[in-house]
Short mmCIF file of C-alpha atoms and ligand atoms in Angstrom, two decimals:
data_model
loop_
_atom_site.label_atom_id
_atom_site.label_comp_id
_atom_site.label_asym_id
_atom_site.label_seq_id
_atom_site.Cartn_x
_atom_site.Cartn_y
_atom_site.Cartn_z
CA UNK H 1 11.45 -19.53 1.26
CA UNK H 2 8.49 -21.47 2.82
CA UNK H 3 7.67 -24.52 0.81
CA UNK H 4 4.49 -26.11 3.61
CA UNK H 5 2.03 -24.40 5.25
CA UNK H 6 2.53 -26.14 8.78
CA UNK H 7 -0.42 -26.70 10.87
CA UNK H 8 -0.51 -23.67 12.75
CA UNK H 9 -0.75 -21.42 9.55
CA UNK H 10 -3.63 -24.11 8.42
CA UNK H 11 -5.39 -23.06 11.44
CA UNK H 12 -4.74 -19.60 11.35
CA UNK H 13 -5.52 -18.70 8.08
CA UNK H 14 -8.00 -21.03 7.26
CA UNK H 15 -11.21 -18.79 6.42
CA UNK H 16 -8.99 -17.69 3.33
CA UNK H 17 -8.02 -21.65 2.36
CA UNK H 18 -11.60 -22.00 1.96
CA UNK H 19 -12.19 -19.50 0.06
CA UNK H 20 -11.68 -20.98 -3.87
CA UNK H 21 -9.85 -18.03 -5.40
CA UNK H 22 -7.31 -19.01 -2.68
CA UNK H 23 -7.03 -22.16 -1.52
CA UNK H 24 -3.88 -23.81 0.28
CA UNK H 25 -2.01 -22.81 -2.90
CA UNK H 26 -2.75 -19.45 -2.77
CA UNK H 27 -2.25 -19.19 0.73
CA UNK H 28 1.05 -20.56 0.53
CA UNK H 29 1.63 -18.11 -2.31
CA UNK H 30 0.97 -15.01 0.09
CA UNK H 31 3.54 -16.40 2.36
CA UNK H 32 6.04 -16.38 -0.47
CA UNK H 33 6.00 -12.71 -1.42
CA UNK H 34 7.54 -10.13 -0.14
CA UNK H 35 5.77 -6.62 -0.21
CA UNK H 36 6.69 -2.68 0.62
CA UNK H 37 4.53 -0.47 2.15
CA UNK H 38 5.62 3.18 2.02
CA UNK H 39 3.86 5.46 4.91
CA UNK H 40 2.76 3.73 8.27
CA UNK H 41 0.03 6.32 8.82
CA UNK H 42 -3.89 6.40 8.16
CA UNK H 43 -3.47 4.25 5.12
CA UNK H 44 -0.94 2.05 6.07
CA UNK H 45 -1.97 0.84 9.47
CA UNK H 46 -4.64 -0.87 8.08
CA UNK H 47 -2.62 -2.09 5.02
CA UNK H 48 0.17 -3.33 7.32
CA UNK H 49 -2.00 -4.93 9.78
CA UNK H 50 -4.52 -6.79 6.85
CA UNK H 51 -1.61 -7.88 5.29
CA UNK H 52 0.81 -8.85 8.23
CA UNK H 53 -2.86 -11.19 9.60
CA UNK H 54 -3.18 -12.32 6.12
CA UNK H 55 0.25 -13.97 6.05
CA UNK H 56 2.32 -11.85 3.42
CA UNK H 57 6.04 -13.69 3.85
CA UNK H 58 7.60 -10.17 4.30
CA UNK H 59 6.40 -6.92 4.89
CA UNK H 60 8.99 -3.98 4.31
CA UNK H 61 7.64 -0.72 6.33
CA UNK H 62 9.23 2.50 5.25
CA UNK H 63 8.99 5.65 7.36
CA UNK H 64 11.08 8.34 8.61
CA UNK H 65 8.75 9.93 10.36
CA UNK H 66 7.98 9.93 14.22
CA UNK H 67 4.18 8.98 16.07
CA UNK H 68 2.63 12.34 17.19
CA UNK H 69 -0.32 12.30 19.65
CA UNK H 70 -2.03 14.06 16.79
CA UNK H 71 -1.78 10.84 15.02
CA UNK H 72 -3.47 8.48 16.75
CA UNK H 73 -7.23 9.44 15.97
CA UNK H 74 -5.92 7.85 12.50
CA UNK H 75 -3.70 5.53 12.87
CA UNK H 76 -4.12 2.44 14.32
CA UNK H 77 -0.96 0.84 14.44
CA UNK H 78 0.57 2.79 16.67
CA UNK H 79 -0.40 3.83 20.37
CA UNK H 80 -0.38 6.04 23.42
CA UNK H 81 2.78 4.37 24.50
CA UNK H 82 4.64 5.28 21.23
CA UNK H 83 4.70 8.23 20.66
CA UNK H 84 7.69 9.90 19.76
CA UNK H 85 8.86 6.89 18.15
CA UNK H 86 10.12 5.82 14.19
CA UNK H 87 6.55 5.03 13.12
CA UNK H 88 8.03 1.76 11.02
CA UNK H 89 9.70 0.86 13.99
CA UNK H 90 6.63 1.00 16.11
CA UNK H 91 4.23 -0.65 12.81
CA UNK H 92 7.01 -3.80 13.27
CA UNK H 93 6.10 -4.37 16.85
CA UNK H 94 2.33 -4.44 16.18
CA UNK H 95 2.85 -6.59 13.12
CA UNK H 96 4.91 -8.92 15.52
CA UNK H 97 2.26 -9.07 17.98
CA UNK H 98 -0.14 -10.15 15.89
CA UNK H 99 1.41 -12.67 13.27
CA UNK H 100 5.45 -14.00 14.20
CA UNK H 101 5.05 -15.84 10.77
CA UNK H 102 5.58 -12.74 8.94
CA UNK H 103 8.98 -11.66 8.77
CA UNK H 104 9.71 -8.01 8.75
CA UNK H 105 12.23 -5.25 7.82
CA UNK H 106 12.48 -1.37 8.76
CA UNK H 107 13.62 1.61 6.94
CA UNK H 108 13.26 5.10 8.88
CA UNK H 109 15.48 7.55 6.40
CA UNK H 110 13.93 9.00 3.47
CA UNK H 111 14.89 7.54 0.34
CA UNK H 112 16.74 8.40 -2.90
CA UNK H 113 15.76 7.27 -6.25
CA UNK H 114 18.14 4.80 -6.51
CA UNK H 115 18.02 3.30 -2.96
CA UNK H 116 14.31 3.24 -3.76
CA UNK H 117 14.60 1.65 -7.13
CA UNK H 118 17.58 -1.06 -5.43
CA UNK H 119 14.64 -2.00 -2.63
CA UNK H 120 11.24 -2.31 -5.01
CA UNK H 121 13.19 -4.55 -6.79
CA UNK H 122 13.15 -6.84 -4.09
CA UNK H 123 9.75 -7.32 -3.75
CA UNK H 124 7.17 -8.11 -5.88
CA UNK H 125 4.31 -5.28 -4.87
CA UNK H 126 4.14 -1.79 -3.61
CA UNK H 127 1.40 0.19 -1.63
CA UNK H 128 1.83 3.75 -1.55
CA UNK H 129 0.54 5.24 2.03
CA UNK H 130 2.33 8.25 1.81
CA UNK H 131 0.47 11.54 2.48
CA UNK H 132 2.41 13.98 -0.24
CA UNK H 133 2.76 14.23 -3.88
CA UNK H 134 6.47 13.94 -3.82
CA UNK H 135 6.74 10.17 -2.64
CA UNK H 136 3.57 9.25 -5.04
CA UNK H 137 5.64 10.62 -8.38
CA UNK H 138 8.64 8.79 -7.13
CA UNK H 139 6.80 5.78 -6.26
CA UNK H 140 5.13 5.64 -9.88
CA UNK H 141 8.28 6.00 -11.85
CA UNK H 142 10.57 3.67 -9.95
CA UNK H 143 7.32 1.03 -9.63
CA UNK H 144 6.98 1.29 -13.85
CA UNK H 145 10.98 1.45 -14.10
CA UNK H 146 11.14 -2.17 -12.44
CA UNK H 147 7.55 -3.39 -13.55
CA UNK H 148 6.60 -3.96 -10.14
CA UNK H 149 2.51 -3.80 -9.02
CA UNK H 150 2.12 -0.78 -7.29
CA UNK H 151 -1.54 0.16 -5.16
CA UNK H 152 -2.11 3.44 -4.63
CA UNK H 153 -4.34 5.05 -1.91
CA UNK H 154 -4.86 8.49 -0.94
CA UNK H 155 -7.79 10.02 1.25
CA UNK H 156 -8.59 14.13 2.43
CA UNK H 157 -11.16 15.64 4.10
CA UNK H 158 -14.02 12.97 3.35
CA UNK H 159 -12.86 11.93 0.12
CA UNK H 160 -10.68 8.83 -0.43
CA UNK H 161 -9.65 7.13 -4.12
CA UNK H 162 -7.49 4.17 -4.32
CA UNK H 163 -6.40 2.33 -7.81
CA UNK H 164 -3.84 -0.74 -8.68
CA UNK H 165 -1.44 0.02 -11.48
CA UNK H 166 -0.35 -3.19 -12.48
CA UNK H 167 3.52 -2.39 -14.40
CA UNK H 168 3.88 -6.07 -14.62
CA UNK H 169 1.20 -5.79 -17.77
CA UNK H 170 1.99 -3.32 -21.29
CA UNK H 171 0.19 -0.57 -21.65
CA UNK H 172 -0.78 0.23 -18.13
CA UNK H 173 -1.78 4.01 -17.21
CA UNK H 174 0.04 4.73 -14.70
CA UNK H 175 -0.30 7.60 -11.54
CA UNK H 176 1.46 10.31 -13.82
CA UNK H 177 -0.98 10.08 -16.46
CA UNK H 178 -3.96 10.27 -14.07
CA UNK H 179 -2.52 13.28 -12.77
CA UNK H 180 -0.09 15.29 -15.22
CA UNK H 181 2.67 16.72 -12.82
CA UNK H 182 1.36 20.47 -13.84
CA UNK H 183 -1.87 19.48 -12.39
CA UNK H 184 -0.16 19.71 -9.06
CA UNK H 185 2.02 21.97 -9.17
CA UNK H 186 -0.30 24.75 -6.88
CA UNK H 187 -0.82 22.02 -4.17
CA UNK H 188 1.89 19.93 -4.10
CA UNK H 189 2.24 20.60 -0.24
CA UNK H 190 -1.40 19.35 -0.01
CA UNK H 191 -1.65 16.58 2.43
CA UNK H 192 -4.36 15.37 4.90
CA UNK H 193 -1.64 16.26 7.98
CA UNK H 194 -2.59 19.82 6.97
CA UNK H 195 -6.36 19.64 5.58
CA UNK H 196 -7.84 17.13 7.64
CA UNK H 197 -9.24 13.67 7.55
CA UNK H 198 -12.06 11.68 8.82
CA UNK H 199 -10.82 8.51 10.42
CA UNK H 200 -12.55 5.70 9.32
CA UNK H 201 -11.82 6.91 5.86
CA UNK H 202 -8.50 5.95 6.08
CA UNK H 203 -9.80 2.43 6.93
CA UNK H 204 -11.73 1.71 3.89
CA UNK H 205 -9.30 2.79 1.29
CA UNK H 206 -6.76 1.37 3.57
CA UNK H 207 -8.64 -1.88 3.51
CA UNK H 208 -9.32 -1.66 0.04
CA UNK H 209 -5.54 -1.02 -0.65
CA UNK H 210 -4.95 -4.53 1.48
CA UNK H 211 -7.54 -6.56 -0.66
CA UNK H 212 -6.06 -5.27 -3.69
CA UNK H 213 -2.82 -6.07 -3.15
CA UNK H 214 -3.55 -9.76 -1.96
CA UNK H 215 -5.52 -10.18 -5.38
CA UNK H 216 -3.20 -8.67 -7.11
CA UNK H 217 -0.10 -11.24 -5.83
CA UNK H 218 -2.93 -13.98 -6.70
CA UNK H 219 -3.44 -12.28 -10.05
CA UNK H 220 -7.62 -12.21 -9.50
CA UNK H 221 -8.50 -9.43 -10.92
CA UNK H 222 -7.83 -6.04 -9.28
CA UNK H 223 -8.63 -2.18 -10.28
CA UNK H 224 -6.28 -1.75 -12.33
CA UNK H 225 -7.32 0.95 -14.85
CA UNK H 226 -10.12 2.32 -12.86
CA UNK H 227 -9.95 4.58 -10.08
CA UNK H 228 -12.25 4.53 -7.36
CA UNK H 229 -13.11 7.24 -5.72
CA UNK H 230 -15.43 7.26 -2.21
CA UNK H 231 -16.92 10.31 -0.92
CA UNK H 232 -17.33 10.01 2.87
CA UNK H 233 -19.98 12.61 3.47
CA UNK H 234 -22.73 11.29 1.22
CA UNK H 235 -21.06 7.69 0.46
CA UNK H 236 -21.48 7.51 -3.14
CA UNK H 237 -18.94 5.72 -4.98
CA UNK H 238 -17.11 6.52 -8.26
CA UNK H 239 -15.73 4.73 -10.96
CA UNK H 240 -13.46 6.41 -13.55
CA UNK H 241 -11.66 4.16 -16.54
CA UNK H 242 -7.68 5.49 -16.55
CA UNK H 243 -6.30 5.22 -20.08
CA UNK H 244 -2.77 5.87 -20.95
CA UNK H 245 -1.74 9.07 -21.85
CA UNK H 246 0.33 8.75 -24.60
CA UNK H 247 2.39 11.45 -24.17
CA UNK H 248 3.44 10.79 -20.54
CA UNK H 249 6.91 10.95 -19.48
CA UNK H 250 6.55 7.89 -17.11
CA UNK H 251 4.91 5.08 -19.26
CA UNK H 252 5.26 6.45 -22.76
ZN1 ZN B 1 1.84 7.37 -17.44
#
């Protein structure tokens, strides 16, 4: 594990050493931590890109899926070139490109529970940047199982909402109680591959998802226990309180 920040990484990041929530400590905290980002599409090119310039130690991109030309009015990580490729593969050559002090790590199969539960415990924070209902469920349960941060981003059509739901605190709401499985049931399938998105949408709560996690390693304070939700179209923006339910499955 890095112990110095050597001069190069002075110079590189030093617009966030100046900043005093940061500072060289904090800086060489970020290059300490390791963090998983699940989904290298709309949301996670920006998170993977924000992160990998702001000097997270390691960044662990998971995706089985492959870059489709229809995917590159969204996301940004990937290109004309690579299409047809893993898209964590093709995330780990941009992040490359653009910061070698970040060491990375691909995984392009989808995951059980318990190969999911043996990585998150490996790292201490989680963005979810997956597009479907299934992998946010799993995500929530094995992220509260091993009291891991996890920051959660979703965006359709011209609405976005992102939250932080820190599991390394008691009494935490977490994704499940926000939305009751029942809930979404009818449109579990519902995902922005089918519905579509408006780009730059995927930016901001991707962006957003970026700046929470770096506060959240830092432990400034984050969103956890409000959800914000950003409407595209007329850009008002939302703030909901998320209280336990006390009868979820998950955190109960
Ligand atoms: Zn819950």
């Amino acid at each position: 594990m890095i112990q110095e920040l050597n001069d190069e990484q002075l110079e590189r990041y030093g617009r966030h050493i100046l900043l005093d929530e940061i500072g060289y400590e904090g800086q060489l905290l970020l290059a300490q931590k390791r963090v998983a980002i699940i989904g290298l599409g709309g949301l996670g090119s920006p998170v993977a890109l924000y992160l990998a310039s702001a000097g997270i130690g390691q960044l662990t991109l998971i995706d089985f899926d492959q870059v489709d030309l229809s995917n590159l009015q969204r996301q940004l990580i990937h290109n004309q070139q690579r299409v047809g490729q893993n898209k964590a593969i093709s995330a780990q050559q941009s992040v490359e490109l653009l910061n070698k002090n970040v060491k990375t790590e691909t995984i392009t199969t989808k995951l059980t529970d318990d190969e999911l539960l043996k990585i998150t415990k490996q790292h201490d924070l989680v963005l979810d940047c997956s597009d479907n209902f299934e992998t946010r469920y799993q995500l929530n349960r094995i992220c509260h199982k091993c009291q891991i941060p996890l920051v959660s981003g979703a965006a359709i059509r011209w609405e976005g909402q992102v939250t932080t739901y820190d599991f390394r605190k008691n009494k935490q709401p977490c994704y499940q109680c926000l939305f009751p499985l029942k809930s979404n049931q009818g449109s579990i399938q519902e995902s922005c591959s089918q519905n579509g998105v408006i780009a730059p949408l995927l930016g901001i709560i991707g962006s957003i998802q970026a700046l929470e996690a770096i506060k959240c390693l830092l432990e400034l304070p984050t969103l956890a226990g409000k959800l914000t939700i950003i409407d595209g179209l007329t850009m008002e923006l939302r703030q909901f309180n998320i209280t336990q339910d006390l009868s979820c499955p998950v955190c109960s």
